[in-house]
Amino acid sequence: MSSSPNRRMKIGDFLLRRLEEAGVRHLFGVPGDYNLELLQQLQDAGALKWIGTCSELNASYAADGYARLSGLGALLVTNGVGALSAINGVAGSYSEHVPVICISGSIPLRSIDRGLGMHHTMADGTWDHFLGAYAQVTAAQARITPRNAVTEIDRLILTAWREKLPVYMELPSDIAYLDIEVPAGPLMLAEPPSDPERLRTCIAAIAGRLSAAASPAILVDADADRYGVASELMRLAGKMQVPVAVINTAKAVIDETFPHYLGIYNGKASESHVREAIEASDCLVSIGYRPIEVTTGDFTASLPADTIHARGHSVDVGDDNYQAVTLKEVLRGVIDAVPQVGSRAPRHVAAAVAGMHADNSAKLTQAAYWQAIQGYLRPGDVLFVDNGTSYALFGLKLPQSCTFVGSVNWGSIGYSVGALLGTLTAAPDRRHLLFVGDGSFQVTAQELSTILRHDYKPVIFLINNGGYTIERGYLGKADLPKVFRPDTSARSFVVKTSRDLQNALSAPNDTMIFVESIMAPSDAPAAVISSSNKGADLDYGPRGPQRRDNLQLRPAT
Ligand SMILES: Cc1ncc(C[n+]2csc(CCOP(=O)(O)OP(=O)(O)O)c2C)c(N)n1
Ligand SMILES: [Mg+2]
């Protein structure tokens, strides 16, 4: 036991120590003069590893991807220019409920005290612009001072972790080396325990409804993953033989090989047995449900009026709203309280993609492509989807223990490439498969160089269908890994037929594999086309330009 509860430490060292205690092992970002002193401390301490990225936007995506697998991610940027480059990605983390700590090495406190104009500012004598911008996209913000460092650093890290949302911290460059008194004990990442009476009553209310129901069902959104309750949900479903559906934002959160897994619920766009099980349920339990047009079949989703809505820290059951309860405690209590159910009427099993006998030498089509990819998937893969035709991935049946990384709510093109760097850093021993269109890829493609530098071994499927042709020069020739790293051992393929694709898919996973598939600009999975058609009606209204003849790609009739 230490004789004193406190010790002296430099502010920067304390911040790095707290990050490490919170489970953060890597820091993504771009150096700048206002954060170099913290980077020096990082190097001297040797605990966290610095992963320099090509841009702050990519760093924000990488920190998000890292957090998806490790529970918390962090990036370091410089004042203003870096912070605002990262803000799109941090806003995405907010939209997708991902805990990310964005640290901006900011202008010295001396310059604020004395009103000195500094670079990377508006040069207008103000210094709160970026805190203000980040107030819109984070759960908490603070400018660190020697007085508040201990309380604010702990508050921000804990807020990110508890709320599953990003936070923003400015560390003025002239205080990182100053000594303060800090707690000797580690930061404990723990949920506040539930209020005992609220928890008991809430569990009894849910268990009572579930036990009396003839057709209970569970509908899962991304928070089930963020709050780490997928295994509880499967235990509950297993004990009571309850079917579980997910929405797109939660693909693969419930193991798709789990016997009670139903499929994706997306309003009218769902398979009929999924729709029936959800909409006709006499006791539907939703977890963190946050519907948007893309996840509700354009607002055709219709949950029963008496749906139980459980969230990270509150639950609605009928007229009652329960506060001061945590999702995990609620679910564990419900599992204990409900009876074991022997069997219920059998349900449909999710269908795998139908087999097709294609001509192997014919031009590669989207249909043949996704069928081949279905066969390529392995248990434990980490799969990425970006915007575009890669959305077909939602229709594939994933093997056991796969992780699916997408950004359905935010949908910023190029996210997947930066996020891939993050997941590779968090879990280098898993197989990571990226599916990305040419238009999305070119936004963040330069991060491939970082992935190559760290000798990571992802499989990258670039769907090149001539989108954004004007910028095709960016991609240049097919052997992109060689462009970024001439001595790379990466295997590159350009595939134009199913036979070419099969050849690429049989390459061993001992290095990066880069598969550029050439497909027709007008070829797209039917589900993607019809969703785009409906999206146009929603976005532009009945008199919009989509009504003009032959403007829209339409599904084959
Ligand atoms: C940051 C950002 N800018 C613009 C968009 C709008 N957008 C959505 S999909 C897309 C094109 C995607 O093209 P590509 O990746 O080639 O996909 P595919 O051709 O396979 O459909 C664009 C520009 C966006 N989602 N995010
Ligand atoms: Mg494209």
XYZ file of C-alpha atoms and ligand atoms in Angstrom:
584
model
C 0.000 0.000 0.000
C 1.301 3.433 -0.863
C 1.843 5.758 2.082
C 0.325 8.701 0.233
C -2.743 8.584 -2.021
C -1.156 11.198 -4.270
C 2.046 11.606 -6.238
C 3.581 14.257 -8.459
C 3.545 13.866 -12.193
C 3.796 15.993 -15.307
C 0.419 16.805 -16.832
C 1.267 15.176 -20.170
C 2.591 12.050 -18.458
C -0.564 11.879 -16.370
C -2.771 12.096 -19.464
C -0.819 9.303 -21.155
C -0.961 7.232 -17.975
C -4.737 7.620 -17.741
C -5.170 6.632 -21.393
C -3.139 3.516 -20.789
C -5.095 2.674 -17.632
C -8.255 3.003 -19.734
C -6.955 0.352 -22.112
C -5.694 2.625 -24.892
C -2.396 1.225 -26.260
C -2.107 3.241 -29.480
C -2.523 6.884 -30.351
C -3.341 7.901 -33.936
C -2.738 11.340 -35.371
C -0.550 13.917 -37.066
C 2.239 15.856 -35.305
C 2.277 19.631 -35.063
C 4.205 22.130 -32.991
C 1.433 22.356 -30.387
C 1.479 18.605 -29.720
C 5.146 17.718 -30.173
C 5.837 18.060 -26.457
C 3.219 15.409 -25.659
C 4.645 13.205 -28.405
C 8.055 13.584 -26.744
C 6.514 12.433 -23.469
C 4.844 9.535 -25.251
C 8.177 8.489 -26.724
C 10.026 8.847 -23.414
C 7.428 6.898 -21.447
C 7.336 4.140 -24.091
C 3.953 2.793 -23.016
C 1.659 3.984 -25.796
C 2.541 3.434 -29.435
C 2.245 6.318 -31.888
C 0.578 5.502 -35.226
C 1.136 8.511 -37.467
C -1.518 8.862 -40.172
C -1.612 10.752 -43.479
C -4.392 13.062 -42.303
C -6.323 13.876 -39.160
C -9.523 12.709 -40.849
C -7.973 9.286 -41.266
C -6.739 9.401 -37.671
C -10.293 10.013 -36.494
C -11.531 7.074 -38.552
C -8.688 4.900 -37.264
C -9.425 5.794 -33.626
C -13.069 4.907 -34.283
C -12.163 1.535 -35.808
C -9.755 0.870 -32.929
C -12.462 1.689 -30.379
C -14.918 -0.675 -32.070
C -12.615 -3.588 -31.252
C -10.918 -2.389 -28.050
C -13.615 -0.361 -26.346
C -11.869 3.032 -26.442
C -9.773 4.877 -29.040
C -7.744 8.089 -29.074
C -6.219 10.521 -31.540
C -3.840 13.447 -31.206
C -4.112 16.456 -33.506
C -2.855 20.010 -33.540
C -4.734 23.236 -32.872
C -7.474 24.263 -35.309
C -6.175 22.857 -38.575
C -5.825 19.340 -37.217
C -8.888 19.500 -34.992
C -11.164 20.623 -37.816
C -9.754 18.054 -40.235
C -10.731 15.383 -37.725
C -14.173 16.735 -36.891
C -16.082 14.803 -39.572
C -14.761 11.525 -38.227
C -15.391 12.474 -34.608
C -18.962 13.469 -35.509
C -19.272 10.032 -37.092
C -18.196 8.477 -33.798
C -20.946 10.474 -32.111
C -23.518 9.317 -34.633
C -22.382 5.704 -34.368
C -21.913 5.720 -30.570
C -18.198 5.046 -30.493
C -16.053 6.272 -27.573
C -13.110 8.227 -28.954
C -10.892 10.731 -27.143
C -9.793 13.540 -29.438
C -6.817 15.390 -27.953
C -5.814 18.646 -29.557
C -2.407 20.019 -28.682
C -3.482 23.634 -28.492
C -2.058 27.141 -28.237
C -0.125 27.857 -25.013
C -2.016 29.223 -21.996
C 0.541 32.055 -22.015
C -0.834 33.292 -25.350
C -4.385 33.239 -23.988
C -3.365 35.086 -20.800
C -1.506 37.754 -22.738
C -3.796 37.951 -25.772
C -1.000 36.989 -28.151
C -2.063 36.083 -31.697
C -0.902 32.634 -32.755
C -0.812 30.522 -35.940
C -3.502 27.863 -36.515
C -6.083 30.285 -35.097
C -8.422 32.865 -36.593
C -5.938 35.549 -35.523
C -8.845 37.470 -34.071
C -7.990 37.333 -30.390
C -10.373 34.468 -29.689
C -9.459 30.963 -28.574
C -12.710 29.106 -28.015
C -13.771 28.470 -31.619
C -12.665 24.856 -31.736
C -14.003 23.974 -28.307
C -17.279 25.451 -29.562
C -17.207 23.431 -32.782
C -16.511 20.254 -30.865
C -19.303 21.010 -28.405
C -21.645 20.098 -31.285
C -20.151 16.674 -31.890
C -18.855 15.394 -28.553
C -20.336 14.483 -25.188
C -17.831 16.584 -23.207
C -15.076 19.101 -23.879
C -12.402 20.781 -21.795
C -9.336 22.939 -22.034
C -6.841 21.434 -19.602
C -5.190 23.720 -17.043
C -2.872 22.822 -14.165
C -5.850 23.278 -11.803
C -8.371 21.119 -13.621
C -6.084 18.508 -15.214
C -6.838 15.699 -12.777
C -10.600 16.169 -12.660
C -11.074 17.009 -16.347
C -8.878 14.250 -17.781
C -10.703 11.678 -15.670
C -14.108 13.187 -16.418
C -13.558 13.143 -20.172
C -12.196 9.611 -20.329
C -14.973 8.287 -18.091
C -17.656 10.176 -20.012
C -16.472 8.735 -23.323
C -16.446 5.232 -21.920
C -19.749 5.416 -20.072
C -21.731 7.253 -22.737
C -20.044 5.465 -25.673
C -19.514 8.863 -27.274
C -16.483 10.929 -28.301
C -14.978 13.705 -26.164
C -12.628 16.578 -26.974
C -9.692 17.833 -24.934
C -7.376 20.780 -25.560
C -3.965 20.418 -23.986
C -2.180 23.793 -24.124
C 1.383 23.219 -25.279
C 3.058 25.056 -22.381
C 1.648 22.935 -19.545
C 2.394 19.329 -20.536
C 5.740 19.456 -18.699
C 4.404 21.049 -15.500
C 4.168 18.963 -12.339
C 0.835 18.527 -10.583
C -0.374 16.320 -7.788
C -2.261 13.308 -9.142
C -3.994 10.266 -7.624
C -1.684 7.297 -7.160
C -4.377 4.728 -7.931
C -5.483 3.745 -11.440
C -8.544 5.070 -13.249
C -11.343 2.538 -12.901
C -13.555 2.163 -15.950
C -16.744 1.049 -14.293
C -20.408 1.705 -14.766
C -22.122 3.256 -11.786
C -24.172 0.451 -10.206
C -27.917 0.532 -10.801
C -30.360 1.851 -8.206
C -31.432 -1.409 -6.489
C -35.181 -0.719 -6.372
C -35.318 0.601 -9.972
C -33.321 -2.384 -11.184
C -35.507 -4.916 -9.359
C -38.748 -3.347 -10.555
C -37.498 -2.989 -14.122
C -36.338 -6.616 -14.287
C -39.673 -7.811 -12.877
C -41.614 -5.744 -15.418
C -39.631 -7.067 -18.394
C -39.523 -10.657 -17.146
C -43.273 -10.564 -16.457
C -44.057 -9.373 -19.988
C -41.662 -11.861 -21.590
C -42.912 -14.818 -19.567
C -46.550 -14.153 -20.442
C -45.901 -13.582 -24.149
C -46.776 -16.049 -26.888
C -44.495 -14.544 -29.537
C -41.725 -12.544 -27.863
C -38.892 -11.169 -29.999
C -35.741 -9.078 -29.606
C -34.598 -6.300 -31.953
C -30.979 -5.232 -31.671
C -29.239 -1.994 -32.608
C -25.569 -1.038 -32.311
C -25.646 -0.182 -28.610
C -25.899 -3.891 -27.844
C -22.347 -4.083 -29.156
C -21.161 -0.835 -27.578
C -22.415 -1.844 -24.133
C -21.096 -5.378 -24.605
C -24.361 -7.261 -24.073
C -24.508 -9.480 -27.171
C -23.748 -12.591 -25.127
C -26.466 -11.693 -22.589
C -28.968 -11.265 -25.426
C -28.083 -14.640 -26.872
C -28.358 -16.254 -23.443
C -31.785 -14.718 -22.945
C -32.901 -15.765 -26.431
C -31.562 -19.263 -25.894
C -33.251 -19.681 -22.529
C -36.645 -18.518 -23.796
C -36.366 -19.604 -27.459
C -36.842 -16.016 -28.557
C -36.030 -14.953 -32.135
C -33.542 -12.067 -32.458
C -33.365 -9.655 -35.380
C -30.890 -6.827 -35.858
C -31.032 -3.631 -37.856
C -28.284 -2.804 -40.374
C -26.323 -0.783 -37.830
C -25.942 -3.954 -35.756
C -25.089 -6.522 -38.421
C -23.216 -9.477 -36.903
C -23.593 -8.147 -33.355
C -25.679 -11.280 -32.887
C -23.757 -14.220 -34.279
C -25.452 -15.016 -37.579
C -25.029 -18.744 -36.943
C -26.901 -18.457 -33.614
C -29.979 -20.719 -33.909
C -32.401 -17.984 -32.830
C -30.950 -15.347 -35.163
C -33.645 -14.210 -37.580
C -31.968 -11.761 -39.951
C -32.061 -8.035 -40.603
C -35.229 -6.095 -39.851
C -35.654 -3.145 -42.219
C -39.394 -2.462 -42.452
C -40.856 -3.432 -45.813
C -37.391 -4.237 -47.115
C -37.109 -7.169 -44.665
C -37.659 -10.813 -45.471
C -41.272 -11.568 -44.617
C -40.558 -13.955 -41.735
C -38.382 -11.318 -40.045
C -41.033 -8.677 -40.487
C -43.726 -10.930 -39.141
C -41.707 -11.929 -36.064
C -40.962 -8.298 -35.150
C -44.159 -6.504 -36.076
C -46.561 -9.162 -34.784
C -44.661 -9.837 -31.575
C -46.745 -9.548 -28.413
C -43.593 -8.649 -26.460
C -40.841 -6.993 -28.465
C -37.707 -5.936 -26.581
C -35.590 -3.416 -28.501
C -32.012 -2.631 -27.553
C -30.788 0.897 -28.255
C -33.121 1.322 -31.228
C -32.305 4.526 -33.187
C -34.163 4.282 -36.477
C -33.370 6.313 -39.606
C -34.705 5.986 -43.162
C -31.942 3.585 -44.184
C -32.650 1.164 -41.326
C -36.441 1.264 -41.509
C -37.099 0.512 -45.175
C -37.827 4.230 -45.580
C -39.974 4.538 -42.476
C -42.040 1.445 -43.171
C -40.791 -0.147 -39.946
C -43.613 -0.513 -37.495
C -42.767 -1.776 -34.043
C -45.602 -2.835 -31.734
C -46.863 0.111 -29.669
C -45.972 -1.631 -26.425
C -42.367 -2.386 -27.410
C -39.997 -2.395 -24.448
C -37.179 0.010 -25.259
C -33.944 -0.732 -23.409
C -30.996 1.660 -23.732
C -27.552 1.897 -22.164
C -28.800 3.550 -18.987
C -32.595 3.609 -19.109
C -35.552 1.426 -20.033
C -39.131 2.141 -21.120
C -41.713 -0.500 -20.242
C -45.244 0.702 -20.935
C -45.799 3.923 -19.038
C -42.784 3.388 -16.815
C -39.422 4.923 -17.516
C -36.585 3.423 -15.486
C -33.518 5.551 -14.805
C -30.331 4.662 -12.964
C -30.218 1.162 -14.410
C -27.496 -0.280 -16.618
C -28.276 -2.441 -19.632
C -26.024 -5.296 -18.586
C -27.485 -5.531 -15.077
C -31.018 -5.363 -16.452
C -30.413 -8.160 -18.967
C -28.606 -10.375 -16.477
C -31.473 -9.951 -14.030
C -34.034 -10.769 -16.712
C -32.134 -13.913 -17.721
C -32.264 -15.114 -14.109
C -35.940 -14.233 -13.710
C -37.486 -15.809 -16.808
C -38.378 -19.497 -17.134
C -36.524 -21.911 -19.392
C -38.745 -22.506 -22.417
C -38.662 -25.940 -24.036
C -39.641 -25.129 -27.582
C -41.647 -22.759 -29.664
C -42.975 -23.140 -33.184
C -40.090 -23.478 -35.679
C -39.028 -20.476 -37.676
C -37.479 -19.887 -41.032
C -33.743 -20.055 -41.149
C -31.922 -17.214 -42.861
C -31.168 -18.275 -46.417
C -27.631 -18.223 -47.721
C -27.010 -16.619 -51.098
C -28.376 -18.971 -53.749
C -25.877 -20.925 -55.847
C -25.388 -19.876 -59.441
C -23.702 -21.511 -62.389
C -21.998 -18.603 -64.032
C -19.767 -18.638 -67.064
C -16.368 -18.211 -65.462
C -14.891 -16.362 -68.397
C -17.741 -13.870 -68.792
C -17.316 -10.336 -67.508
C -17.538 -10.145 -63.751
C -20.969 -9.090 -62.492
C -21.959 -7.848 -59.068
C -24.136 -10.955 -58.618
C -21.268 -13.352 -59.336
C -18.912 -11.229 -57.276
C -20.906 -11.312 -54.063
C -21.604 -14.991 -54.446
C -17.882 -15.669 -54.669
C -17.267 -13.454 -51.643
C -19.855 -15.421 -49.648
C -17.701 -18.494 -50.117
C -14.543 -16.634 -49.118
C -15.717 -15.600 -45.641
C -14.222 -17.358 -42.630
C -15.172 -17.476 -38.952
C -13.618 -14.606 -37.022
C -13.197 -12.240 -39.996
C -13.462 -8.489 -39.443
C -15.526 -7.128 -42.347
C -15.806 -3.534 -43.523
C -18.426 -1.967 -45.668
C -18.233 1.528 -47.136
C -20.961 3.448 -48.951
C -21.918 2.281 -52.420
C -22.420 -1.108 -53.976
C -20.404 -2.708 -51.183
C -23.677 -2.469 -49.272
C -24.364 -5.880 -50.830
C -22.340 -7.199 -47.905
C -25.388 -6.717 -45.694
C -27.065 -9.500 -47.658
C -24.352 -12.090 -46.984
C -24.571 -14.620 -44.186
C -21.545 -14.211 -41.972
C -19.794 -17.156 -40.324
C -19.340 -17.425 -36.571
C -17.549 -14.718 -34.550
C -17.261 -12.206 -37.380
C -17.171 -8.488 -36.619
C -18.865 -6.110 -38.997
C -17.656 -2.511 -39.127
C -19.848 -0.015 -40.895
C -21.037 3.522 -40.571
C -24.660 3.292 -41.572
C -25.942 6.353 -39.719
C -23.105 8.723 -40.608
C -22.078 7.233 -43.961
C -18.997 9.274 -44.737
C -17.284 7.796 -47.794
C -13.727 6.645 -47.151
C -14.376 5.911 -43.474
C -13.664 2.225 -43.962
C -10.054 2.694 -45.106
C -9.078 4.738 -42.051
C -11.082 2.516 -39.728
C -9.301 -0.513 -41.180
C -5.984 0.882 -39.939
C -7.578 1.136 -36.507
C -8.943 -2.406 -36.361
C -5.706 -3.851 -37.763
C -3.835 -2.062 -34.969
C -6.279 -3.326 -32.342
C -6.411 -6.930 -33.575
C -3.542 -7.663 -35.996
C -4.018 -11.416 -35.716
C -7.532 -11.454 -37.114
C -8.288 -11.472 -40.851
C -9.634 -8.092 -41.999
C -11.614 -7.788 -45.238
C -12.356 -4.363 -46.665
C -15.008 -3.860 -49.345
C -14.841 -0.391 -50.795
C -15.886 1.338 -54.003
C -13.495 3.381 -56.112
C -15.255 6.619 -55.197
C -14.994 5.976 -51.475
C -11.489 4.587 -51.664
C -9.968 7.619 -53.279
C -11.006 9.850 -50.368
C -8.739 8.069 -47.884
C -6.611 5.748 -50.042
C -3.337 7.283 -48.882
C -3.753 5.466 -45.566
C -2.878 2.279 -47.404
C 0.720 3.483 -47.041
C 0.427 3.386 -43.238
C -1.134 -0.077 -43.378
C 1.782 -1.246 -45.533
C 4.347 0.441 -43.285
C 3.096 -1.557 -40.316
C 3.158 -4.800 -42.333
C -0.512 -5.441 -41.699
C -2.162 -8.123 -43.809
C -5.706 -7.087 -44.745
C -7.541 -8.223 -47.842
C -8.788 -5.195 -49.732
C -11.554 -5.587 -52.273
C -11.716 -2.482 -54.410
C -14.884 -2.381 -56.465
C -13.895 -0.366 -59.484
C -16.958 0.425 -61.525
C -15.899 3.686 -63.066
C -17.479 5.897 -60.417
C -15.779 9.276 -60.197
C -13.825 8.634 -63.347
C -12.499 12.167 -63.315
C -10.410 11.288 -60.288
C -9.389 7.852 -61.510
C -5.912 9.216 -62.059
C -5.536 9.162 -58.299
C -5.588 5.402 -58.356
C -3.355 5.200 -61.372
C -2.327 1.668 -62.215
C -3.749 -1.364 -60.491
C -0.715 -2.227 -58.381
C -1.456 0.407 -55.803
C 0.431 -1.203 -52.889
C 3.655 -0.898 -54.938
C 2.984 2.785 -55.501
C 2.854 3.343 -51.736
C 5.662 0.949 -50.842
C 7.907 -0.234 -53.689
C 9.425 -3.137 -51.709
C 6.034 -4.458 -50.598
C 5.275 -8.170 -50.662
C 1.562 -7.396 -51.137
C -0.231 -9.453 -53.766
C -2.235 -7.360 -56.214
C -4.870 -8.598 -58.624
C -6.994 -6.932 -61.245
C -10.006 -9.141 -61.819
C -12.389 -8.867 -64.740
C -13.986 -12.333 -64.777
C -15.186 -14.829 -62.192
C -12.171 -16.982 -62.998
C -9.815 -14.065 -62.248
C -11.645 -13.500 -58.982
C -11.384 -17.169 -57.963
C -7.669 -16.999 -58.641
C -7.311 -13.927 -56.394
C -9.403 -15.525 -53.662
C -7.134 -18.556 -53.540
C -4.054 -16.467 -52.645
C -2.645 -17.205 -49.173
C -3.275 -14.604 -46.443
C 0.405 -14.151 -45.573
C 0.632 -10.576 -46.799
C -1.665 -7.786 -47.917
C -3.977 -8.858 -50.722
C -5.349 -6.149 -52.957
C -8.115 -7.184 -55.327
C -9.337 -4.566 -57.764
C -12.493 -5.806 -59.461
C -13.577 -4.128 -62.654
C -17.354 -4.056 -62.981
C -19.818 -2.164 -65.131
C -20.898 1.281 -63.870
C -24.568 0.372 -64.285
C -24.304 -2.973 -62.469
C -25.414 -2.842 -58.843
C -27.067 -5.225 -56.395
C -30.868 -4.962 -56.662
C -31.252 -4.048 -52.988
C -28.811 -1.157 -53.387
C -30.624 0.151 -56.479
C -34.088 0.043 -54.966
C -32.881 1.670 -51.776
C -31.293 4.475 -53.840
C -34.497 4.896 -55.857
C -36.504 5.295 -52.648
C -33.849 7.569 -51.193
C -34.215 9.932 -54.159
C -37.960 10.174 -53.600
C -37.366 11.003 -49.972
C -34.559 13.488 -50.600
C -36.035 15.413 -53.539
C -39.792 15.050 -53.090
C -42.387 14.321 -55.768
C -41.199 17.119 -58.105
C -37.495 16.345 -57.894
C -35.160 15.570 -60.787
C -35.342 11.807 -60.202
C -38.672 11.799 -62.047
C -37.065 12.710 -65.348
C -36.806 9.788 -67.755
C -33.860 7.416 -67.649
C -32.006 9.303 -64.992
C -32.098 6.617 -62.359
C -30.493 3.248 -62.428
C -33.461 0.897 -61.892
C -33.558 -2.757 -60.866
C -33.896 -5.217 -63.770
C -37.521 -6.150 -64.245
C -17.910 12.492 -47.189
C -18.989 12.103 -48.153
N -19.142 12.797 -49.299
C -20.104 12.434 -50.184
C -20.936 11.384 -49.929
C -22.029 11.000 -50.918
N -21.748 9.670 -51.505
C -22.370 8.564 -51.059
S -21.920 7.161 -51.923
C -20.892 8.054 -52.904
C -20.136 7.392 -54.022
C -19.558 6.072 -53.692
O -18.902 5.588 -54.824
P -18.134 4.240 -54.759
O -17.379 4.171 -53.489
O -17.335 4.090 -56.010
O -19.270 3.154 -54.671
P -20.016 2.346 -55.853
O -19.547 2.890 -57.167
O -19.652 0.900 -55.660
O -21.486 2.562 -55.627
C -20.913 9.411 -52.568
C -20.098 10.439 -53.255
C -20.748 10.698 -48.708
N -21.515 9.679 -48.351
N -19.760 11.055 -47.857
Mg -17.653 3.196 -57.810
